[in-house]
Amino acid sequence: MNLSVKLGSLTLQNPVMVASGTFGYGVEYSRLLDLNQLGAVVVKGIRLGPVRGNPTPRTVEVASGLINAIGLQGPGVDGFIKKYWPFLSALKVPTIINIWGTTVEEYAEVARRFDALGGVGGLELNVSCPNIKEGGAQFGTDVKLLAGVVRACRKATKLPLITKLSPNVVSIAPYAQAAEAEGSDALAITNSFPAMAIDIATRRPKLANVTGGLTGPCIKPIAIKLVWEAAKAVKIPIIGMGGIESAADAIDFLMAGATAVAVGTANFYEPQTVLQVIAGLREFMQQRGIDDVRKLVGSVQVAK
Amino acid sequence: MNLSVKLGSLTLQNPVMVASGTFGYGVEYSRLLDLNQLGAVVVKGIRLGPVRGNPTPRTVEVASGLINAIGLQGPGVDGFIKKYWPFLSALKVPTIINIWGTTVEEYAEVARRFDALGGVGGLELNVSCPNIKEGGAQFGTDVKLLAGVVRACRKATKLPLITKLSPNVVSIAPYAQAAEAEGSDALAITNSFPAMAIDIATRRPKLANVTGGLTGPCIKPIAIKLVWEAAKAVKIPIIGMGGIESAADAIDFLMAGATAVAVGTANFYEPQTVLQVIAGLREFMQQRGIDDVRKLVGSVQVAK
Amino acid sequence: MLERTVQIVSNERDTDLYFRLVMRAPEMARDAQPGQFVHLRVAAMRDALLRRPFSIYQARGDTLSVLYKSVGKGTDVLARMGPGEELSLIGPLGHGFTLPKAGGETPLLVAGGYGMAAMYMLAERSPQRGIVFAGGRRRVDILCEDEFQKLGWDVRVTTEDGSYGEKGLVTHPLIAELRRSAAGRKLFACGPTPMLKAVGKIAEEFKVPAELSMDEHMCCGVGVCLTCVIPVKTTDGWEYQRTCTEGPVFDASEVMWEMPK
Amino acid sequence: MLERTVQIVSNERDTDLYFRLVMRAPEMARDAQPGQFVHLRVAAMRDALLRRPFSIYQARGDTLSVLYKSVGKGTDVLARMGPGEELSLIGPLGHGFTLPKAGGETPLLVAGGYGMAAMYMLAERSPQRGIVFAGGRRRVDILCEDEFQKLGWDVRVTTEDGSYGEKGLVTHPLIAELRRSAAGRKLFACGPTPMLKAVGKIAEEFKVPAELSMDEHMCCGVGVCLTCVIPVKTTDGWEYQRTCTEGPVFDASEVMWEMPK
Ligand SMILES: Cc1cc2nc3c(=O)[nH]c(=O)nc-3n(C[C@H](O)[C@H](O)[C@H](O)COP(=O)(O)OP(=O)(O)OC[C@H]3O[C@@H](n4cnc5c(N)ncnc54)[C@H](O)[C@@H]3O)c2cc1C
Ligand SMILES: Cc1cc2nc3c(=O)[nH]c(=O)nc-3n(C[C@H](O)[C@H](O)[C@H](O)COP(=O)(O)OP(=O)(O)OC[C@H]3O[C@@H](n4cnc5c(N)ncnc54)[C@H](O)[C@@H]3O)c2cc1C
Ligand SMILES: Cc1cc2nc3c(=O)[nH]c(=O)nc-3n(C[C@H](O)[C@H](O)[C@H](O)COP(=O)(O)O)c2cc1C
Ligand SMILES: Cc1cc2nc3c(=O)[nH]c(=O)nc-3n(C[C@H](O)[C@H](O)[C@H](O)COP(=O)(O)O)c2cc1C
Ligand code: FES
Ligand code: FES
């Protein structure tokens, strides 16, 4: 039975990865599960320098979901390489590094640094951060800014490049196509949804940052729709994510058109989820005599 | 204690209404609750002629939510007036009629018809329907189309006009402002989110229409954020909705900037919700010595 | 139609798949008619927000019962509930069966699986006895056989795997019976859609009247959401009608089995 | 750190607000240290997706116990569970208290409400006895008094409403005690943040060392999500550290009570 899939030149032993920001730098969960079973480890977003992140409270639980406003706390490129790369580079499965910046140049510079590091599985561009130079529009919600970021990173590295799209758009197709046209090897869909919660007793927002990003099972139906739309618009592979907590959820994404999937928020409440998804996917295929996971990709049957 | 609020020239005895499409034409629930307790009854979307709607399955339950693709089944203006208006016009509380069309002209014609009817509390423009003439873009996701619809309806009627915005945009502010500029008396935020679910056993979409709109508690955090954003952008009142199932949820929306709220999906699983919300709101105000519900509106305290 | 918080009197396993749930609900019990249903809220679970519809099986004195099969999230939780616990109920709902008249047509009841529940109430209230065709996949799917017999009905059992009664589909003995004599008989059916469709065709073929309790997914249960519609023939074509309101019981001659173009 | 599905041995009400939950979890019981916690998954509820953290109260043989207060959605459901039912547990987690040394500083424990749980394990494992300052709003918030006494600790009770022990805040008798003698004493505290802050200030004032178990909202509990951070002084300024990993126990001198600009 073949479970392996490709994202550009990167081969994954199976299509099940973890989502950036929900799995730290791998090492934390390595005591609870064997990371070498995963398709890939994806680490928390990293920019050039260290980032303190937002004040607390940073997360709040909502119906079937979580809102977070961590503020991309992280050690920066050097801190990451020093502190986490020895562990990650010793894994048998690829590490994908989620990167960000506030200018196109910063994205490109981070990409160059990781290109030079050697051994990195791929880079995932998190484009849901405000562009400072262009006046704070998000890279991910402006097709031209998005194209610029992908173009610059494509020039900066030969590493497999994954563009992680923002869901916060009228139609995802033009963004998916722009990333593809600029040389992105794959797309990741979806990032979190802008959201807010209020504590009516104190009249204050429940997050210090006022707003945050909604993730978890509550967003799955929207994420499936986005993957399905994007898959019709591009030829490059899509990593589907948003609320996956079972093999059935993962198969939903595959059938909608994703080539791989990532488990995010579910790691927090059930760290075994990613292994359960892999096992469940294998079982599903066995039961139905499906010999190649790629046969599931985009296999939803829509009457014409 | 004052619970009454105004939407343009329309006065509601309290700010708690029901959401279009989740309360039929009022008569159905009138056996389970006293409609005269509500702020207003809002009926299912009506266009000029009768509409059969989509094939089944039309709804599917998901985590903390529901996806629907009813397809706006309805009796059309004449059918509605004949079948439901005698009942609705006898209520003590206003009826707001949710209207739609596939051309600007149809919207305006429907508005004119209801203007001529007399006794209608207000019209709510559902702009999440494709514009046929302009090639199928949604009225609600194109600022110019939106402005055109509101302008035409404004000319067609003096009735209070509520524009019900689509959540499926990068930023809701320009849409809110366009509706305000064209003479809308209020905004309704939010309609459902484009979503999809797949049956992995049959490999078919769970809805005959393939995609549908996501509603229920799962969307509340996104809806709160949209209301908060829109309230900063306009002066006209906002009717907040999306996942309300308790007074606390309703107060969230009020604090975020809504002047009134609507209960939608929750009616399906707990028809008493709307009465519970009104009672709970009253109790909350009593406990805190708040004498006017308008003091809650936009009262979330965000540190600068 | 009422909404009430009701207490569970008992909730016991019938066969290994089915449970009998008895609730104290005096007003609903009083109003209930055969073929009507209740819309039951199980718990505020993440994946089961909506109410679940169940046919009314018995209405006796202060109590109302349903007979349900544990098939998924909601019924799973329900099966673990016990006496004294509370449920929220809306009912009785829907348009039920026309009660056979004494001296009128002889009722032939056709039931598959939990369809037996609705049929039982009809059998109990019908002033005229007849035949019950009870079908299921396996022996455990055959419910209430004794009870139908105690009421004086002739029960004909079929199972698909032959583990009990005649082997085959419930429609086989039905056809045989109608071949023997169709005149003066009327069909009443409740069960899975393929069975209802087969019964509908049989009624047409044998020119006997039939009432079918349609099994559609429901959401609100009271007619507002338009989830549960089926295409129904009208004088000038067809229209979508609500299973929860115009149904669940429809005259077989009105039901369209293929979606019109 | 392990993840295990564990069985409930008992789950009984202690006072009318608190419950003692005993679980069979041999490996975790073996590894547990005072001040550590377990991250417990209650049920797949709509509004309680995440695990809940609870200090380890006792670890004896094969069993691990927590002492919890029913305050909301998750603890509400937990309080209704019984022996034999299963829970998912991750633990032991976090960086606990430094065990007092025999002949070392005399430990003064300060506990508010459920903070008594973590303190009990420390009191039990500490080779040296000392004083426990137990505070709460009402009498029902005072837990384990007898048990501390049985271990040979001197227990000083305060309640805010005066319904039991001295009336006032738990810090009052602590200050009195330190005024009598501060040298050679060390504070250990677990309880609500305002209490911890007061204890931190008192430690500073009296120049005694103090370890505080910080109470922050948690999400993953294992260091990946960065929800639970607090600003901590470092040699070159400050940084956010994780309560679940670098804590929950911090040296009072490191904790910053005001957010740096
Ligand atoms: C008018 C009416 C009367 C009914 N009477 C009975 C009865 O007397 N006894 C009984 O056991 N069941 C009855 N049902 C079916 C019952 O409502 C479903 O079995 C129940 O809703 C399943 O809930 P769940 O949460 O356990 O399953 P879910 O986890 O929601 O789903 C499990 C499976 O059940 C299917 N299902 C869900 N809803 C329905 C539905 N409305 N009809 C058919 N399949 C469904 C799903 O597609 C899925 O395959 C009736 C349904 C209708 C419409
Ligand atoms: C390291 C640590 C150890 C703890 N040890 C214990 C213990 O031994 N016994 C005990 O009873 N409780 C303990 N708690 C607190 C416990 O985790 C919360 O009471 C619990 O998560 C509430 O869950 P709930 O679903 O019942 O409440 P919810 O419905 O989620 O919330 C109810 C109320 O509890 C508050 N709350 C939620 N999470 C926390 C939290 N992490 N800390 C404080 N308040 C919270 C909410 O803000 C809300 O006001 C500990 C917390 C931490 C961080
Ligand atoms: C606490 C938290 C932190 C996250 N941090 C990042 C991040 O650093 N970079 C990024 O691209 N996405 C980040 N995400 C988004 C996830 O990678 C993922 O896209 C999203 O959570 C949807 O998947 P889920 O619903 O399975 O969680 C974060 C999500 C959460 C919950
Ligand atoms: C079954 C269903 C039908 C709906 N029909 C309409 C409609 O006809 N017109 C409209 O503007 N909105 C319609 N809506 C959207 C609701 O009015 C409301 O905006 C949405 O459900 C969000 O609120 P909720 O989460 O409380 O349900 C419908 C929603 C549902 C669930
Ligand atoms: S279930 Fe809502 S109309 Fe029938
Ligand atoms: S709770 Fe996730 S890092 Fe501490």
Coordinates of N, CA, C and O and ligand atoms in Angstrom, one line a residue, chain A residues 268, chain D residues 37 39 217-229 242-245, ligand 6:
Chain A
F268 N -3.3 19.7 20.8 CA -3.4 20.2 22.1 C -4.3 19.4 23.0 O -4.0 19.2 24.2
Chain D
F37 N 1.7 18.7 37.7 CA 0.3 18.6 37.5 C 0.0 17.6 36.4 O 0.9 17.1 35.8
H39 N -2.7 16.8 33.1 CA -3.5 17.5 32.1 C -4.6 16.5 31.7 O -4.3 15.5 31.1
H217 N -3.9 30.3 32.7 CA -4.7 29.5 31.7 C -3.7 28.7 30.9 O -2.7 29.2 30.4
M218 N -4.1 27.4 30.7 CA -3.3 26.5 29.8 C -4.1 26.0 28.7 O -5.3 25.9 28.8
C219 N -3.3 25.6 27.7 CA -4.0 25.0 26.5 C -3.4 23.6 26.3 O -3.9 22.6 26.7
C220 N -2.1 23.6 25.8 CA -1.5 22.2 25.5 C -1.0 21.6 26.8 O -0.9 20.4 26.9
G221 N -0.5 22.4 27.7 CA 0.1 21.8 28.9 C 1.5 21.3 28.8 O 2.1 20.9 29.8
V222 N 2.0 21.2 27.6 CA 3.3 20.6 27.4 C 4.4 21.5 26.7 O 5.4 21.0 26.3
G223 N 4.0 22.7 26.5 CA 5.1 23.6 26.1 C 5.0 24.0 24.6 O 5.9 24.7 24.1
V224 N 4.0 23.6 23.9 CA 4.1 23.9 22.4 C 3.2 25.1 22.0 O 3.5 25.7 21.0
C225 N 2.2 25.4 22.8 CA 1.3 26.4 22.2 C 1.6 27.8 22.6 O 1.2 28.8 22.0
L226 N 2.4 28.0 23.7 CA 2.8 29.3 24.2 C 1.6 30.2 24.7 O 1.6 31.4 24.6
T227 N 0.6 29.5 25.3 CA -0.6 30.2 25.9 C -0.2 30.7 27.3 O -0.7 31.8 27.7
C228 N 0.5 29.9 28.0 CA 0.6 30.0 29.5 C 1.7 30.9 30.0 O 2.2 30.7 31.1
V229 N 2.3 31.7 29.1 CA 3.5 32.4 29.5 C 3.3 33.5 30.5 O 2.2 34.1 30.6
R242 N 7.1 29.7 29.9 CA 5.9 28.9 29.9 C 5.6 28.3 31.3 O 6.4 27.6 31.9
T243 N 4.4 28.6 31.8 CA 4.0 28.1 33.1 C 4.0 26.6 33.1 O 4.3 26.0 34.1
C244 N 3.6 26.0 32.0 CA 3.5 24.6 32.0 C 4.8 23.8 31.9 O 4.8 22.6 32.2
T245 N 5.8 24.5 31.5 CA 7.1 23.8 31.3 C 8.2 24.3 32.2 O 8.8 23.6 33.0
Ligands
FES6 S1 0.0 25.5 27.9 FE1 0.8 25.3 25.9 S2 2.8 26.1 26.2 FE2 2.0 26.1 28.2

